[in-house]
Amino acid sequence: MSTVGGLTESLADTAFQMIEEKIVTLELAPGSRVTERGLCALTGYGRTPVREALLRLSQGFLIEILPRNGILIAPIDFEVIVMTLEVRRHVERLIVERAARYSDDRDRRRLERLKPAFQEATDNGDALAFIRTDNLLNQTLNAAARHPVAAKIAQPLHSVSRRLGFALGRSGGAGFNVTGPIHQQLITAVVAGDVPASLGALDELLDAVDALKKIYMSAGDLRV
């Protein structure tokens, strides 16, 4: 890979992270339309990395590229949330099991550092800190699992759940007091290499996310 190509790829990844977070945190509102030029101005990156980031995002469930008509930020669709949770249960069991089996000392140190971050975000009701820590957990588990195919499938599914979590949690941290401790239990089990406990914590976490989804669906006056 050339130096220029390597630099472009790095910038595209950073642009992806920035745009994805702005969608997940509702700064780019569900149902709104944006332009490539507007996203360049918002992120401070040029057209090439932003375009590559958008192509990657379009393979998930957060945006739709409308030819000659901008980019649609996907509405929060409850059918999509239900379906992504169904797939997560299968894909993440593989990721978590492999992470518990194959994580090395470096992976385990990274995971341990996330436990106090989850606790602090939970205690403060800090939705932004919580979803950022959750994203780091997903990335660390994906790396520890050493299964890039599963990781590629899981990433856009996580984005859907994190946007729902932020929408619920931005007003006083709703739901974080439930999911925060379960995230920490999951980390503890994976670090210990305890596969049954890891899978049990994952199931408990996804059950909690499913319950939060039902709360969101029933809250017809919840602003998004």
Tab-separated table of C-alpha atoms in Angstrom:
chain	number	residue	atom	x	y	z
A	1	MET	CA	0.000	0.000	0.000
A	2	SER	CA	1.299	3.432	-0.898
A	3	THR	CA	1.840	6.161	1.645
A	4	VAL	CA	-0.976	8.189	0.134
A	5	GLY	CA	-3.279	5.190	0.093
A	6	GLY	CA	-2.475	4.386	3.706
A	7	LEU	CA	-3.122	7.974	4.762
A	8	THR	CA	-6.438	8.063	2.900
A	9	GLU	CA	-7.567	4.843	4.509
A	10	SER	CA	-6.716	6.181	7.965
A	11	LEU	CA	-8.575	9.430	7.342
A	12	ALA	CA	-11.572	7.517	5.990
A	13	ASP	CA	-11.717	5.423	9.138
A	14	THR	CA	-11.598	8.528	11.326
A	15	ALA	CA	-14.260	10.224	9.200
A	16	PHE	CA	-16.409	7.107	9.530
A	17	GLN	CA	-16.105	7.169	13.326
A	18	MET	CA	-17.003	10.862	13.477
A	19	ILE	CA	-20.024	10.646	11.186
A	20	GLU	CA	-21.263	7.433	12.793
A	21	GLU	CA	-21.121	9.026	16.247
A	22	LYS	CA	-22.961	12.134	15.064
A	23	ILE	CA	-25.752	9.881	13.768
A	24	VAL	CA	-25.805	7.678	16.868
A	25	THR	CA	-25.928	10.738	19.154
A	26	LEU	CA	-28.731	12.290	17.063
A	27	GLU	CA	-26.666	15.347	16.164
A	28	LEU	CA	-27.598	14.287	12.645
A	29	ALA	CA	-31.293	13.806	13.271
A	30	PRO	CA	-33.207	10.706	12.124
A	31	GLY	CA	-35.069	11.450	8.904
A	32	SER	CA	-32.967	14.489	8.028
A	33	ARG	CA	-30.962	14.961	4.843
A	34	VAL	CA	-27.359	16.066	4.579
A	35	THR	CA	-24.914	16.610	1.753
A	36	GLU	CA	-21.412	15.338	1.182
A	37	ARG	CA	-20.181	18.940	1.210
A	38	GLY	CA	-21.943	19.568	4.516
A	39	LEU	CA	-20.338	16.490	6.071
A	40	CYS	CA	-16.919	17.635	4.847
A	41	ALA	CA	-17.473	20.934	6.645
A	42	LEU	CA	-18.812	19.179	9.750
A	43	THR	CA	-15.906	16.750	10.062
A	44	GLY	CA	-13.127	18.890	8.639
A	45	TYR	CA	-12.155	16.159	6.163
A	46	GLY	CA	-11.987	16.270	2.384
A	47	ARG	CA	-14.272	14.597	-0.127
A	48	THR	CA	-12.280	11.371	-0.536
A	49	PRO	CA	-12.277	10.183	3.115
A	50	VAL	CA	-15.863	11.399	3.639
A	51	ARG	CA	-17.039	9.609	0.508
A	52	GLU	CA	-15.310	6.396	1.596
A	53	ALA	CA	-16.878	6.725	5.051
A	54	LEU	CA	-20.316	7.203	3.502
A	55	LEU	CA	-19.913	4.142	1.309
A	56	ARG	CA	-19.090	2.118	4.399
A	57	LEU	CA	-22.013	3.577	6.350
A	58	SER	CA	-24.398	2.876	3.465
A	59	GLN	CA	-23.737	-0.847	3.927
A	60	GLY	CA	-25.380	-0.621	7.348
A	61	PHE	CA	-28.626	0.827	8.644
A	62	LEU	CA	-27.850	4.472	9.462
A	63	ILE	CA	-27.900	6.204	6.086
A	64	GLU	CA	-29.203	5.915	2.552
A	65	ILE	CA	-27.346	7.601	-0.277
A	66	LEU	CA	-29.859	9.258	-2.605
A	67	PRO	CA	-28.343	9.814	-6.058
A	68	ARG	CA	-28.214	13.565	-6.793
A	69	ASN	CA	-30.372	14.167	-3.716
A	70	GLY	CA	-27.999	13.965	-0.758
A	71	ILE	CA	-27.813	11.498	2.097
A	72	LEU	CA	-30.817	10.463	4.159
A	73	ILE	CA	-30.195	9.819	7.856
A	74	ALA	CA	-32.275	6.718	8.462
A	75	PRO	CA	-35.274	7.137	10.758
A	76	ILE	CA	-35.298	5.014	13.919
A	77	ASP	CA	-37.161	1.977	12.594
A	78	PHE	CA	-38.435	-0.458	15.206
A	79	GLU	CA	-38.617	-3.340	12.745
A	80	VAL	CA	-34.931	-2.831	11.961
A	81	ILE	CA	-34.149	-2.717	15.697
A	82	VAL	CA	-35.979	-6.024	16.249
A	83	MET	CA	-34.220	-7.711	13.336
A	84	THR	CA	-30.769	-6.451	14.294
A	85	LEU	CA	-31.222	-7.752	17.834
A	86	GLU	CA	-32.134	-11.170	16.435
A	87	VAL	CA	-28.955	-11.276	14.384
A	88	ARG	CA	-26.845	-9.896	17.238
A	89	ARG	CA	-27.816	-12.838	19.440
A	90	HIS	CA	-26.214	-15.225	16.967
A	91	VAL	CA	-23.183	-13.219	15.844
A	92	GLU	CA	-22.213	-11.881	19.256
A	93	ARG	CA	-22.320	-15.301	20.873
A	94	LEU	CA	-19.561	-16.290	18.475
A	95	ILE	CA	-17.602	-13.098	19.173
A	96	VAL	CA	-17.941	-13.297	22.954
A	97	GLU	CA	-17.118	-17.004	23.100
A	98	ARG	CA	-13.993	-16.509	20.989
A	99	ALA	CA	-12.975	-13.414	22.982
A	100	ALA	CA	-13.205	-15.405	26.219
A	101	ARG	CA	-11.126	-18.206	24.700
A	102	TYR	CA	-8.526	-16.295	22.691
A	103	SER	CA	-8.026	-12.879	24.318
A	104	ASP	CA	-4.429	-12.188	25.298
A	105	ASP	CA	-3.014	-10.087	28.125
A	106	ARG	CA	-3.220	-6.898	26.070
A	107	ASP	CA	-6.876	-7.514	25.225
A	108	ARG	CA	-7.687	-8.235	28.870
A	109	ARG	CA	-5.973	-5.055	30.076
A	110	ARG	CA	-7.979	-3.024	27.566
A	111	LEU	CA	-11.197	-4.662	28.693
A	112	GLU	CA	-10.460	-4.076	32.379
A	113	ARG	CA	-9.924	-0.368	31.718
A	114	LEU	CA	-13.487	-0.106	30.429
A	115	LYS	CA	-15.137	-1.220	33.677
A	116	PRO	CA	-14.549	2.034	35.605
A	117	ALA	CA	-15.512	4.001	32.488
A	118	PHE	CA	-18.868	2.217	32.404
A	119	GLN	CA	-19.331	2.833	36.133
A	120	GLU	CA	-18.554	6.548	35.847
A	121	ALA	CA	-20.860	7.012	32.847
A	122	THR	CA	-23.626	5.120	34.660
A	123	ASP	CA	-23.223	7.105	37.880
A	124	ASN	CA	-23.269	10.418	36.005
A	125	GLY	CA	-26.061	9.495	33.593
A	126	ASP	CA	-23.657	10.555	30.819
A	127	ALA	CA	-25.147	9.188	27.592
A	128	LEU	CA	-22.282	10.287	25.365
A	129	ALA	CA	-19.596	8.761	27.601
A	130	PHE	CA	-21.632	5.576	27.903
A	131	ILE	CA	-22.105	4.976	24.176
A	132	ARG	CA	-18.441	5.827	23.522
A	133	THR	CA	-17.382	3.261	26.123
A	134	ASP	CA	-19.821	0.758	24.651
A	135	ASN	CA	-18.276	1.323	21.230
A	136	LEU	CA	-14.799	0.711	22.650
A	137	LEU	CA	-16.052	-2.500	24.262
A	138	ASN	CA	-17.461	-3.721	20.958
A	139	GLN	CA	-14.208	-2.926	19.161
A	140	THR	CA	-12.089	-4.610	21.841
A	141	LEU	CA	-14.208	-7.764	21.881
A	142	ASN	CA	-14.124	-7.896	18.091
A	143	ALA	CA	-10.336	-7.654	18.105
A	144	ALA	CA	-9.990	-10.233	20.888
A	145	ALA	CA	-12.254	-12.687	19.041
A	146	ARG	CA	-9.942	-12.663	16.022
A	147	HIS	CA	-12.819	-13.223	13.627
A	148	PRO	CA	-12.954	-10.298	11.163
A	149	VAL	CA	-15.987	-11.679	9.321
A	150	ALA	CA	-18.096	-11.724	12.497
A	151	ALA	CA	-16.775	-8.283	13.450
A	152	LYS	CA	-17.755	-6.825	10.076
A	153	ILE	CA	-21.277	-8.207	10.446
A	154	ALA	CA	-21.638	-6.993	14.036
A	155	GLN	CA	-20.471	-3.380	13.592
A	156	PRO	CA	-23.569	-1.964	11.842
A	157	LEU	CA	-25.828	-3.899	14.230
A	158	HIS	CA	-24.109	-2.254	17.198
A	159	SER	CA	-24.666	1.176	15.653
A	160	VAL	CA	-28.435	0.625	15.603
A	161	SER	CA	-28.492	-0.413	19.278
A	162	ARG	CA	-26.214	2.422	20.374
A	163	ARG	CA	-28.457	5.009	18.695
A	164	LEU	CA	-31.470	3.573	20.528
A	165	GLY	CA	-29.506	3.550	23.787
A	166	PHE	CA	-28.486	7.176	23.352
A	167	ALA	CA	-32.046	8.254	22.502
A	168	LEU	CA	-33.258	6.712	25.756
A	169	GLY	CA	-30.303	7.626	27.932
A	170	ARG	CA	-29.676	11.258	26.993
A	171	SER	CA	-32.332	12.382	29.514
A	172	GLY	CA	-30.916	11.301	32.851
A	173	GLY	CA	-29.266	8.091	31.734
A	174	ALA	CA	-32.402	5.967	31.413
A	175	GLY	CA	-31.478	2.284	31.183
A	176	PHE	CA	-27.784	2.735	31.966
A	177	ASN	CA	-28.327	1.648	35.581
A	178	VAL	CA	-29.478	-1.682	34.137
A	179	THR	CA	-27.090	-2.224	31.229
A	180	GLY	CA	-24.024	-0.640	32.844
A	181	PRO	CA	-23.546	-3.366	35.483
A	182	ILE	CA	-24.237	-6.097	32.911
A	183	HIS	CA	-21.536	-4.703	30.628
A	184	GLN	CA	-19.138	-4.913	33.565
A	185	GLN	CA	-20.216	-8.510	34.297
A	186	LEU	CA	-19.544	-9.387	30.675
A	187	ILE	CA	-16.072	-7.872	30.843
A	188	THR	CA	-15.280	-9.730	34.070
A	189	ALA	CA	-16.349	-13.060	32.573
A	190	VAL	CA	-14.414	-12.575	29.324
A	191	VAL	CA	-11.261	-11.508	31.171
A	192	ALA	CA	-11.565	-14.620	33.353
A	193	GLY	CA	-11.877	-16.787	30.260
A	194	ASP	CA	-15.200	-18.126	31.566
A	195	VAL	CA	-17.156	-18.958	28.413
A	196	PRO	CA	-20.482	-19.985	30.073
A	197	ALA	CA	-20.497	-16.863	32.265
A	198	SER	CA	-19.593	-14.682	29.267
A	199	LEU	CA	-22.456	-16.057	27.199
A	200	GLY	CA	-24.827	-15.739	30.148
A	201	ALA	CA	-23.907	-12.078	30.608
A	202	LEU	CA	-24.349	-11.470	26.878
A	203	ASP	CA	-27.823	-13.020	26.930
A	204	GLU	CA	-28.733	-10.890	29.949
A	205	LEU	CA	-27.463	-7.773	28.192
A	206	LEU	CA	-29.413	-8.419	24.992
A	207	ASP	CA	-32.545	-9.192	27.016
A	208	ALA	CA	-32.132	-5.810	28.718
A	209	VAL	CA	-31.676	-4.053	25.361
A	210	ASP	CA	-34.824	-5.774	24.110
A	211	ALA	CA	-36.747	-4.526	27.146
A	212	LEU	CA	-35.460	-0.976	26.580
A	213	LYS	CA	-36.582	-1.205	22.963
A	214	LYS	CA	-40.120	-1.941	24.174
A	215	ILE	CA	-39.972	1.082	26.488
A	216	TYR	CA	-38.929	3.261	23.559
A	217	MET	CA	-41.715	1.895	21.373
A	218	SER	CA	-44.315	2.629	24.047
A	219	ALA	CA	-43.055	6.187	24.618
A	220	GLY	CA	-44.847	7.803	21.718
A	221	ASP	CA	-43.934	11.291	22.911
A	222	LEU	CA	-40.196	10.545	23.172
A	223	ARG	CA	-38.334	13.040	21.017
A	224	VAL	CA	-35.841	11.703	18.497
